[in-house]
Amino acid sequence: MGPLIKKKIDLLAECIFAKIQKSEKNESFGVYSGQFGLLLFLLYYSRYSQNEKHALVTEKYAEELLDLFAVKEKSHTFCSGFAGILYLFEFLNENRIINLDVSNIQLILDNYLAKRMRLDINQRIFDFMHGAMGVGLYFLKRKTNPEYIQELVDFLYKTAEKDNDNQTFKWESVVDYENNLIGYNFSLCHGISSIIVFLSRVVENGMSNEKVQEMLFNAVNFLLSQQKDVSQFGSFFPSMLIKNSSVPIQKSRLAWCYGDLGNGIVLRQAGKALKKPDLEKRGLEVLIHSTFRRSSHETSVIDAGICHGSAGIAMIFRRMFFETQRDEFKQAISYWINQTLNFSRFEDGLVGYKTLRKDQWECDYSLLTGISGIGLVLLSYIDDNQQDWDELFLIS
């Protein structure tokens, strides 16, 4: 499988290099959705290929993006805007991959993000990818503005629905915008699971207090209160709980965005933060069970992207193998890497890949759902590197 993977990675890189030569000025700069996601793949590919030409083209692309993003980008979010881009800069500088210096405008950008975070707080939008939580995770990474972290902690405490008898905290949100359905979202990308990650990182950063500890413990309790009998339900956790609805609760898919993989990860992170090995063990049990879900009926996996496809599953199982060295994860990695290769099947795709979006198969270059993310997962696998970039997806 090795030679096939290497060939696929090279073809994906050629495709992305060709893309950046003709990038339009109105394209998104976002890490998940746009050009900085492409840059992340190219930076790793240049180190992998050891090709001077690749390195020079990638450095030039980085310089072009750096010159443009601050005046062209309009979004503040982690997915598509400044929060994700600036988090990426912190990561790249910290790991000495490339130095992207925005010190001359850092204060302006941080003040803008703080303002937008407050607007999201006022509208009760805690969404990681598109709201306050993504900005908060950037400020945690930056480690320069504890007052902004405290604002977000206070917001979460104030807006939580508290059940003191059962020791649960939960946060209501829109779970389906098209049908205006309200409920409780159990996902890394938009839901309560990302709140658990945020609070766990607050603890790990030495910024914890009684309020943070109480919220984290009770949010985990609420998540656990929704656990199902996996042998009957098909997954440990549902994707969401809809209020005032007769729609039956559905099992969750196998994916980074929603479902057991993300919730297994957050249980382990919360267990470490709270120093509760039983929580870590429960998360591990969820993740090990997930290695045996492989049929399309069990997983709902139909494409290769990181968000809801095979590459994202391989990414998570690699992280778990690094942490545990368990054979179940090693075997699952091989299976899902092979599935990722198999999803390259479209004659009019990007190196054979397309992404399903709203019942339409589309060519997609992005990190979150397209070939940049697919390429990054395949490259980390074949290069046998530590996949340190996966912290951008909240799993490490």
Short mmCIF file of C-alpha atoms in Angstrom, two decimals:
data_model
loop_
_atom_site.label_atom_id
_atom_site.label_comp_id
_atom_site.label_asym_id
_atom_site.label_seq_id
_atom_site.Cartn_x
_atom_site.Cartn_y
_atom_site.Cartn_z
CA MET A 1 0.00 0.00 0.00
CA GLY A 2 2.98 2.30 0.62
CA PRO A 3 3.91 3.05 -3.01
CA LEU A 4 0.26 3.70 -3.86
CA ILE A 5 -0.08 6.16 -0.98
CA LYS A 6 3.11 7.98 -1.95
CA LYS A 7 1.92 8.32 -5.54
CA LYS A 8 -1.46 9.61 -4.35
CA ILE A 9 0.18 12.21 -2.10
CA ASP A 10 2.37 13.47 -4.95
CA LEU A 11 -0.65 13.76 -7.24
CA LEU A 12 -2.61 15.63 -4.58
CA ALA A 13 0.30 18.03 -4.10
CA GLU A 14 0.55 18.65 -7.85
CA CYS A 15 -3.17 19.37 -7.93
CA ILE A 16 -2.94 21.84 -5.03
CA PHE A 17 0.19 23.54 -6.40
CA ALA A 18 -1.69 24.03 -9.68
CA LYS A 19 -4.64 25.44 -7.75
CA ILE A 20 -2.64 28.08 -5.87
CA GLN A 21 -1.16 29.39 -9.11
CA LYS A 22 -4.64 30.53 -10.17
CA SER A 23 -6.28 31.33 -6.81
CA GLU A 24 -8.90 34.03 -7.04
CA LYS A 25 -8.71 37.02 -4.71
CA ASN A 26 -12.24 36.52 -3.38
CA GLU A 27 -11.56 33.02 -2.05
CA SER A 28 -11.74 32.28 1.66
CA PHE A 29 -8.50 32.47 3.63
CA GLY A 30 -9.86 30.21 6.39
CA VAL A 31 -7.93 27.30 7.86
CA TYR A 32 -10.74 24.78 7.54
CA SER A 33 -12.42 26.24 4.49
CA GLY A 34 -9.83 28.14 2.50
CA GLN A 35 -6.29 28.98 1.49
CA PHE A 36 -4.50 28.67 4.82
CA GLY A 37 -5.68 25.07 4.95
CA LEU A 38 -3.99 24.47 1.60
CA LEU A 39 -0.86 26.15 2.95
CA LEU A 40 -0.76 23.80 5.95
CA PHE A 41 -0.72 20.75 3.65
CA LEU A 42 1.95 22.30 1.40
CA LEU A 43 4.20 23.13 4.34
CA TYR A 44 4.16 19.51 5.48
CA TYR A 45 4.49 18.24 1.93
CA SER A 46 7.54 20.43 1.30
CA ARG A 47 9.25 19.00 4.37
CA TYR A 48 8.28 15.48 3.25
CA SER A 49 9.40 15.85 -0.38
CA GLN A 50 12.71 17.64 0.44
CA ASN A 51 12.27 19.40 -2.90
CA GLU A 52 13.67 22.93 -3.00
CA LYS A 53 11.22 24.03 -5.68
CA HIS A 54 8.27 22.90 -3.54
CA ALA A 55 9.67 24.79 -0.56
CA LEU A 56 10.17 28.01 -2.54
CA VAL A 57 6.67 27.94 -4.06
CA THR A 58 5.15 27.24 -0.64
CA GLU A 59 7.09 30.08 1.03
CA LYS A 60 6.01 32.47 -1.70
CA TYR A 61 2.39 31.38 -1.25
CA ALA A 62 2.68 31.96 2.50
CA GLU A 63 4.03 35.47 1.93
CA GLU A 64 1.19 36.29 -0.49
CA LEU A 65 -1.44 35.11 1.99
CA LEU A 66 0.21 37.01 4.84
CA ASP A 67 0.12 40.23 2.79
CA LEU A 68 -3.56 39.83 1.95
CA PHE A 69 -5.49 38.13 4.73
CA ALA A 70 -5.64 41.01 7.23
CA VAL A 71 -7.23 43.39 4.71
CA LYS A 72 -9.30 40.87 2.72
CA GLU A 73 -10.68 38.49 5.34
CA LYS A 74 -14.09 39.43 6.79
CA SER A 75 -14.94 36.46 9.03
CA HIS A 76 -13.88 36.05 12.67
CA THR A 77 -14.56 32.32 13.01
CA PHE A 78 -12.27 29.37 13.57
CA CYS A 79 -13.54 27.63 10.45
CA SER A 80 -13.33 30.44 7.95
CA GLY A 81 -11.74 33.47 9.53
CA PHE A 82 -9.27 35.15 11.87
CA ALA A 83 -9.60 32.88 14.91
CA GLY A 84 -8.52 29.78 12.99
CA ILE A 85 -5.87 31.61 10.96
CA LEU A 86 -4.24 33.16 14.02
CA TYR A 87 -4.40 29.85 15.90
CA LEU A 88 -2.58 28.30 12.92
CA PHE A 89 0.10 31.01 13.11
CA GLU A 90 0.66 30.24 16.79
CA PHE A 91 0.94 26.54 15.99
CA LEU A 92 3.34 27.01 13.07
CA ASN A 93 5.58 29.40 15.00
CA GLU A 94 5.57 27.20 18.11
CA ASN A 95 6.58 24.12 16.10
CA ARG A 96 9.14 26.06 14.05
CA ILE A 97 7.53 25.08 10.76
CA ILE A 98 7.46 28.61 9.39
CA ASN A 99 7.52 32.04 11.02
CA LEU A 100 4.39 34.01 10.16
CA ASP A 101 4.85 37.31 11.98
CA VAL A 102 1.82 39.56 12.46
CA SER A 103 3.13 41.39 15.54
CA ASN A 104 2.56 44.75 13.85
CA ILE A 105 -1.20 44.16 13.69
CA GLN A 106 -1.64 41.54 16.45
CA LEU A 107 -3.31 43.95 18.90
CA ILE A 108 -5.79 45.13 16.26
CA LEU A 109 -6.70 41.56 15.31
CA ASP A 110 -7.02 40.43 18.93
CA ASN A 111 -9.24 43.40 19.80
CA TYR A 112 -11.42 42.63 16.78
CA LEU A 113 -11.75 39.00 17.82
CA ALA A 114 -12.63 39.99 21.38
CA LYS A 115 -15.35 42.29 20.05
CA ARG A 116 -16.78 39.57 17.81
CA MET A 117 -16.63 37.02 20.64
CA ARG A 118 -18.72 39.39 22.77
CA LEU A 119 -21.27 39.71 19.98
CA ASP A 120 -21.49 35.91 19.80
CA ILE A 121 -21.86 35.79 23.59
CA ASN A 122 -24.73 38.30 23.44
CA GLN A 123 -26.43 36.12 20.84
CA ARG A 124 -25.63 32.91 22.77
CA ILE A 125 -23.64 31.47 19.88
CA PHE A 126 -21.06 29.18 21.48
CA ASP A 127 -20.36 27.13 18.33
CA PHE A 128 -16.67 26.11 17.97
CA MET A 129 -16.45 26.40 14.19
CA HIS A 130 -18.62 29.50 13.79
CA GLY A 131 -18.91 31.23 17.16
CA ALA A 132 -17.44 32.22 20.52
CA MET A 133 -15.83 28.89 21.40
CA GLY A 134 -13.45 29.02 18.44
CA VAL A 135 -12.29 32.50 19.42
CA GLY A 136 -11.85 31.36 23.01
CA LEU A 137 -9.67 28.44 21.95
CA TYR A 138 -7.48 30.86 19.99
CA PHE A 139 -7.02 33.09 23.04
CA LEU A 140 -6.17 30.01 25.12
CA LYS A 141 -3.49 29.15 22.59
CA ARG A 142 -2.20 32.73 22.57
CA LYS A 143 -1.94 32.85 26.40
CA THR A 144 -1.90 36.64 26.54
CA ASN A 145 -5.47 37.65 27.42
CA PRO A 146 -6.81 35.74 30.43
CA GLU A 147 -9.59 38.31 30.79
CA TYR A 148 -11.14 37.09 27.52
CA ILE A 149 -11.05 33.50 28.76
CA GLN A 150 -12.76 34.59 31.96
CA GLU A 151 -15.48 36.36 29.95
CA LEU A 152 -16.19 33.15 28.06
CA VAL A 153 -16.17 31.08 31.26
CA ASP A 154 -18.63 33.51 32.86
CA PHE A 155 -20.85 33.36 29.77
CA LEU A 156 -20.91 29.56 29.80
CA TYR A 157 -21.72 29.48 33.51
CA LYS A 158 -24.48 32.06 33.16
CA THR A 159 -26.17 30.40 30.17
CA ALA A 160 -25.92 26.77 31.32
CA GLU A 161 -29.14 25.01 32.21
CA LYS A 162 -28.24 23.67 35.64
CA ASP A 163 -29.71 20.58 37.26
CA ASN A 164 -28.10 20.55 40.69
CA ASP A 165 -29.88 17.37 41.77
CA ASN A 166 -28.34 15.35 38.93
CA GLN A 167 -25.18 17.47 38.71
CA THR A 168 -25.60 18.26 35.01
CA PHE A 169 -24.99 21.42 32.99
CA LYS A 170 -26.20 21.71 29.40
CA TRP A 171 -26.36 24.41 26.77
CA GLU A 172 -29.23 24.88 24.34
CA SER A 173 -28.58 25.81 20.70
CA VAL A 174 -30.08 25.62 17.24
CA VAL A 175 -29.42 22.07 16.07
CA ASP A 176 -31.09 22.39 12.66
CA TYR A 177 -31.15 25.86 11.07
CA GLU A 178 -33.19 24.83 8.04
CA ASN A 179 -36.07 23.64 10.22
CA ASN A 180 -35.34 25.97 13.17
CA LEU A 181 -35.06 23.08 15.64
CA ILE A 182 -33.75 23.78 19.13
CA GLY A 183 -31.98 21.26 21.34
CA TYR A 184 -28.65 20.01 22.63
CA ASN A 185 -25.83 19.29 20.22
CA PHE A 186 -23.26 16.58 21.03
CA SER A 187 -20.49 17.34 18.56
CA LEU A 188 -16.93 18.59 18.37
CA CYS A 189 -17.72 20.98 15.54
CA HIS A 190 -20.74 22.80 16.97
CA GLY A 191 -21.80 21.39 20.29
CA ILE A 192 -21.36 20.67 23.97
CA SER A 193 -18.42 18.36 23.26
CA SER A 194 -16.35 21.37 22.16
CA ILE A 195 -17.29 23.16 25.40
CA ILE A 196 -15.84 20.19 27.29
CA VAL A 197 -12.63 20.49 25.24
CA PHE A 198 -12.43 24.22 25.97
CA LEU A 199 -12.94 23.77 29.71
CA SER A 200 -10.41 20.91 29.77
CA ARG A 201 -7.84 23.17 28.10
CA VAL A 202 -8.61 25.95 30.58
CA VAL A 203 -7.71 23.53 33.36
CA GLU A 204 -4.56 22.35 31.56
CA ASN A 205 -3.47 25.98 31.08
CA GLY A 206 -3.56 26.56 34.85
CA MET A 207 -6.56 28.91 34.65
CA SER A 208 -9.01 26.74 36.51
CA ASN A 209 -11.24 27.78 39.42
CA GLU A 210 -14.26 26.30 41.18
CA LYS A 211 -16.59 27.54 38.46
CA VAL A 212 -14.56 25.88 35.69
CA GLN A 213 -14.26 22.60 37.62
CA GLU A 214 -17.99 22.55 38.35
CA MET A 215 -18.91 23.24 34.73
CA LEU A 216 -16.54 20.66 33.32
CA PHE A 217 -17.65 17.94 35.74
CA ASN A 218 -21.35 18.66 35.20
CA ALA A 219 -21.08 19.00 31.41
CA VAL A 220 -19.44 15.57 31.29
CA ASN A 221 -22.23 14.22 33.50
CA PHE A 222 -24.81 15.53 31.05
CA LEU A 223 -23.01 13.91 28.12
CA LEU A 224 -22.84 10.61 30.00
CA SER A 225 -26.54 10.86 30.87
CA GLN A 226 -27.28 10.60 27.14
CA GLN A 227 -25.31 7.37 26.67
CA LYS A 228 -27.28 4.57 25.04
CA ASP A 229 -27.05 0.79 24.95
CA VAL A 230 -24.71 0.50 21.99
CA SER A 231 -25.80 -3.05 21.17
CA GLN A 232 -29.36 -1.83 20.65
CA PHE A 233 -28.88 1.76 19.50
CA GLY A 234 -25.86 1.35 17.21
CA SER A 235 -23.70 4.03 18.86
CA PHE A 236 -22.97 5.12 22.42
CA PHE A 237 -24.18 8.67 21.83
CA PRO A 238 -26.75 10.35 19.59
CA SER A 239 -25.77 13.35 17.47
CA MET A 240 -28.25 15.64 19.18
CA LEU A 241 -31.28 15.83 21.40
CA ILE A 242 -34.11 17.88 19.87
CA LYS A 243 -36.50 19.67 22.22
CA ASN A 244 -40.28 19.33 21.80
CA SER A 245 -39.97 16.94 18.90
CA SER A 246 -41.52 13.58 18.11
CA VAL A 247 -38.60 12.74 15.81
CA PRO A 248 -36.91 9.62 17.23
CA ILE A 249 -33.31 9.96 18.38
CA GLN A 250 -30.95 8.55 15.76
CA LYS A 251 -27.59 6.85 16.25
CA SER A 252 -24.61 9.01 15.34
CA ARG A 253 -22.30 8.52 12.40
CA LEU A 254 -18.65 7.55 12.71
CA ALA A 255 -16.82 10.82 12.08
CA TRP A 256 -14.72 13.62 13.50
CA CYS A 257 -17.60 16.12 13.47
CA TYR A 258 -20.36 14.19 15.24
CA GLY A 259 -20.59 10.96 17.14
CA ASP A 260 -18.73 8.51 19.33
CA LEU A 261 -15.21 9.33 18.13
CA GLY A 262 -15.34 12.94 19.26
CA ASN A 263 -17.15 12.09 22.46
CA GLY A 264 -14.66 9.35 23.30
CA ILE A 265 -11.88 11.90 22.81
CA VAL A 266 -13.53 14.53 25.04
CA LEU A 267 -14.18 12.02 27.82
CA ARG A 268 -10.47 11.19 27.82
CA GLN A 269 -9.47 14.87 27.80
CA ALA A 270 -11.89 15.70 30.61
CA GLY A 271 -10.67 12.67 32.59
CA LYS A 272 -7.09 13.92 32.36
CA ALA A 273 -8.07 17.49 33.31
CA LEU A 274 -10.22 16.37 36.26
CA LYS A 275 -7.75 13.62 37.25
CA LYS A 276 -10.47 10.99 36.93
CA PRO A 277 -9.05 7.82 35.35
CA ASP A 278 -12.53 6.28 35.18
CA LEU A 279 -13.52 8.93 32.63
CA GLU A 280 -10.40 8.25 30.57
CA LYS A 281 -11.22 4.54 30.68
CA ARG A 282 -14.81 5.14 29.57
CA GLY A 283 -13.62 7.26 26.65
CA LEU A 284 -11.18 4.53 25.66
CA GLU A 285 -13.96 1.93 25.71
CA VAL A 286 -16.05 4.08 23.36
CA LEU A 287 -13.13 4.51 20.97
CA ILE A 288 -12.11 0.85 20.98
CA HIS A 289 -15.68 -0.20 20.21
CA SER A 290 -15.67 2.28 17.32
CA THR A 291 -12.75 0.46 15.67
CA PHE A 292 -15.13 -2.40 14.88
CA ARG A 293 -17.73 -0.20 13.14
CA ARG A 294 -16.82 -0.55 9.48
CA SER A 295 -19.79 -1.20 7.19
CA SER A 296 -21.46 1.78 5.55
CA HIS A 297 -24.63 0.96 7.48
CA GLU A 298 -22.74 1.21 10.78
CA THR A 299 -20.70 4.29 9.92
CA SER A 300 -22.54 6.36 7.24
CA VAL A 301 -19.11 7.10 5.69
CA ILE A 302 -19.32 7.75 1.95
CA ASP A 303 -16.37 10.05 1.18
CA ALA A 304 -12.82 10.71 2.33
CA GLY A 305 -12.60 14.17 3.94
CA ILE A 306 -11.57 14.86 7.54
CA CYS A 307 -14.90 16.28 8.70
CA HIS A 308 -17.19 13.31 8.13
CA GLY A 309 -15.11 10.92 6.05
CA SER A 310 -12.53 8.19 6.23
CA ALA A 311 -9.45 10.42 6.58
CA GLY A 312 -10.83 11.99 9.75
CA ILE A 313 -11.46 8.56 11.24
CA ALA A 314 -7.90 7.45 10.40
CA MET A 315 -6.61 10.70 11.99
CA ILE A 316 -8.40 9.98 15.28
CA PHE A 317 -7.34 6.34 15.44
CA ARG A 318 -3.71 7.36 14.80
CA ARG A 319 -3.89 9.76 17.72
CA MET A 320 -5.28 6.98 19.90
CA PHE A 321 -2.58 4.56 18.78
CA PHE A 322 0.09 7.09 19.74
CA GLU A 323 -1.49 7.38 23.20
CA THR A 324 -2.21 3.69 23.87
CA GLN A 325 -0.22 1.51 21.43
CA ARG A 326 -3.29 -0.75 21.24
CA ASP A 327 -3.52 -3.12 18.30
CA GLU A 328 -7.21 -2.35 17.74
CA PHE A 329 -6.29 1.18 16.71
CA LYS A 330 -3.38 0.05 14.56
CA GLN A 331 -5.63 -2.28 12.56
CA ALA A 332 -8.34 0.36 12.26
CA ILE A 333 -5.84 2.89 10.90
CA SER A 334 -4.86 0.52 8.08
CA TYR A 335 -8.50 -0.14 7.25
CA TRP A 336 -9.49 3.53 7.08
CA ILE A 337 -6.37 4.58 5.16
CA ASN A 338 -7.24 1.92 2.60
CA GLN A 339 -10.82 3.18 2.47
CA THR A 340 -9.48 6.69 1.90
CA LEU A 341 -7.61 5.44 -1.15
CA ASN A 342 -10.72 3.61 -2.37
CA PHE A 343 -12.82 6.79 -2.23
CA SER A 344 -10.65 8.24 -5.01
CA ARG A 345 -13.06 7.02 -7.68
CA PHE A 346 -14.40 9.97 -9.68
CA GLU A 347 -13.07 10.51 -13.19
CA ASP A 348 -13.88 14.22 -12.92
CA GLY A 349 -12.69 14.54 -9.31
CA LEU A 350 -9.53 16.05 -7.84
CA VAL A 351 -7.14 13.11 -8.13
CA GLY A 352 -10.35 11.09 -8.06
CA TYR A 353 -11.85 12.72 -4.97
CA LYS A 354 -15.17 14.50 -4.55
CA THR A 355 -17.07 15.58 -1.45
CA LEU A 356 -20.82 15.11 -0.95
CA ARG A 357 -22.45 18.38 0.04
CA LYS A 358 -26.25 18.76 0.16
CA ASP A 359 -26.83 15.84 -2.21
CA GLN A 360 -24.27 17.16 -4.69
CA TRP A 361 -20.81 15.72 -5.36
CA GLU A 362 -18.31 18.60 -5.52
CA CYS A 363 -14.61 19.10 -6.10
CA ASP A 364 -13.18 20.40 -2.83
CA TYR A 365 -9.64 21.59 -2.06
CA SER A 366 -10.21 22.47 1.60
CA LEU A 367 -8.61 21.12 4.74
CA LEU A 368 -11.86 20.25 6.50
CA THR A 369 -13.75 18.41 3.79
CA GLY A 370 -11.44 18.25 0.77
CA ILE A 371 -8.14 17.06 -0.62
CA SER A 372 -5.82 19.21 1.54
CA GLY A 373 -7.04 17.35 4.61
CA ILE A 374 -7.01 14.00 2.83
CA GLY A 375 -3.46 14.63 1.68
CA LEU A 376 -2.32 15.70 5.15
CA VAL A 377 -3.66 12.51 6.74
CA LEU A 378 -2.09 10.28 4.09
CA LEU A 379 1.20 12.16 4.33
CA SER A 380 1.37 11.88 8.13
CA TYR A 381 0.64 8.17 7.85
CA ILE A 382 3.29 7.36 5.24
CA ASP A 383 5.87 9.73 6.75
CA ASP A 384 5.18 8.19 10.17
CA ASN A 385 5.21 11.62 11.81
CA GLN A 386 3.47 12.47 15.06
CA GLN A 387 0.52 14.24 13.40
CA ASP A 388 1.01 17.23 15.69
CA TRP A 389 -1.30 19.34 13.52
CA ASP A 390 -4.34 17.44 14.79
CA GLU A 391 -4.61 19.85 17.72
CA LEU A 392 -6.36 22.14 15.23
CA PHE A 393 -9.14 19.53 15.25
CA LEU A 394 -9.31 19.41 19.09
CA ILE A 395 -8.13 15.80 19.40
CA SER A 396 -4.75 16.45 21.01
#
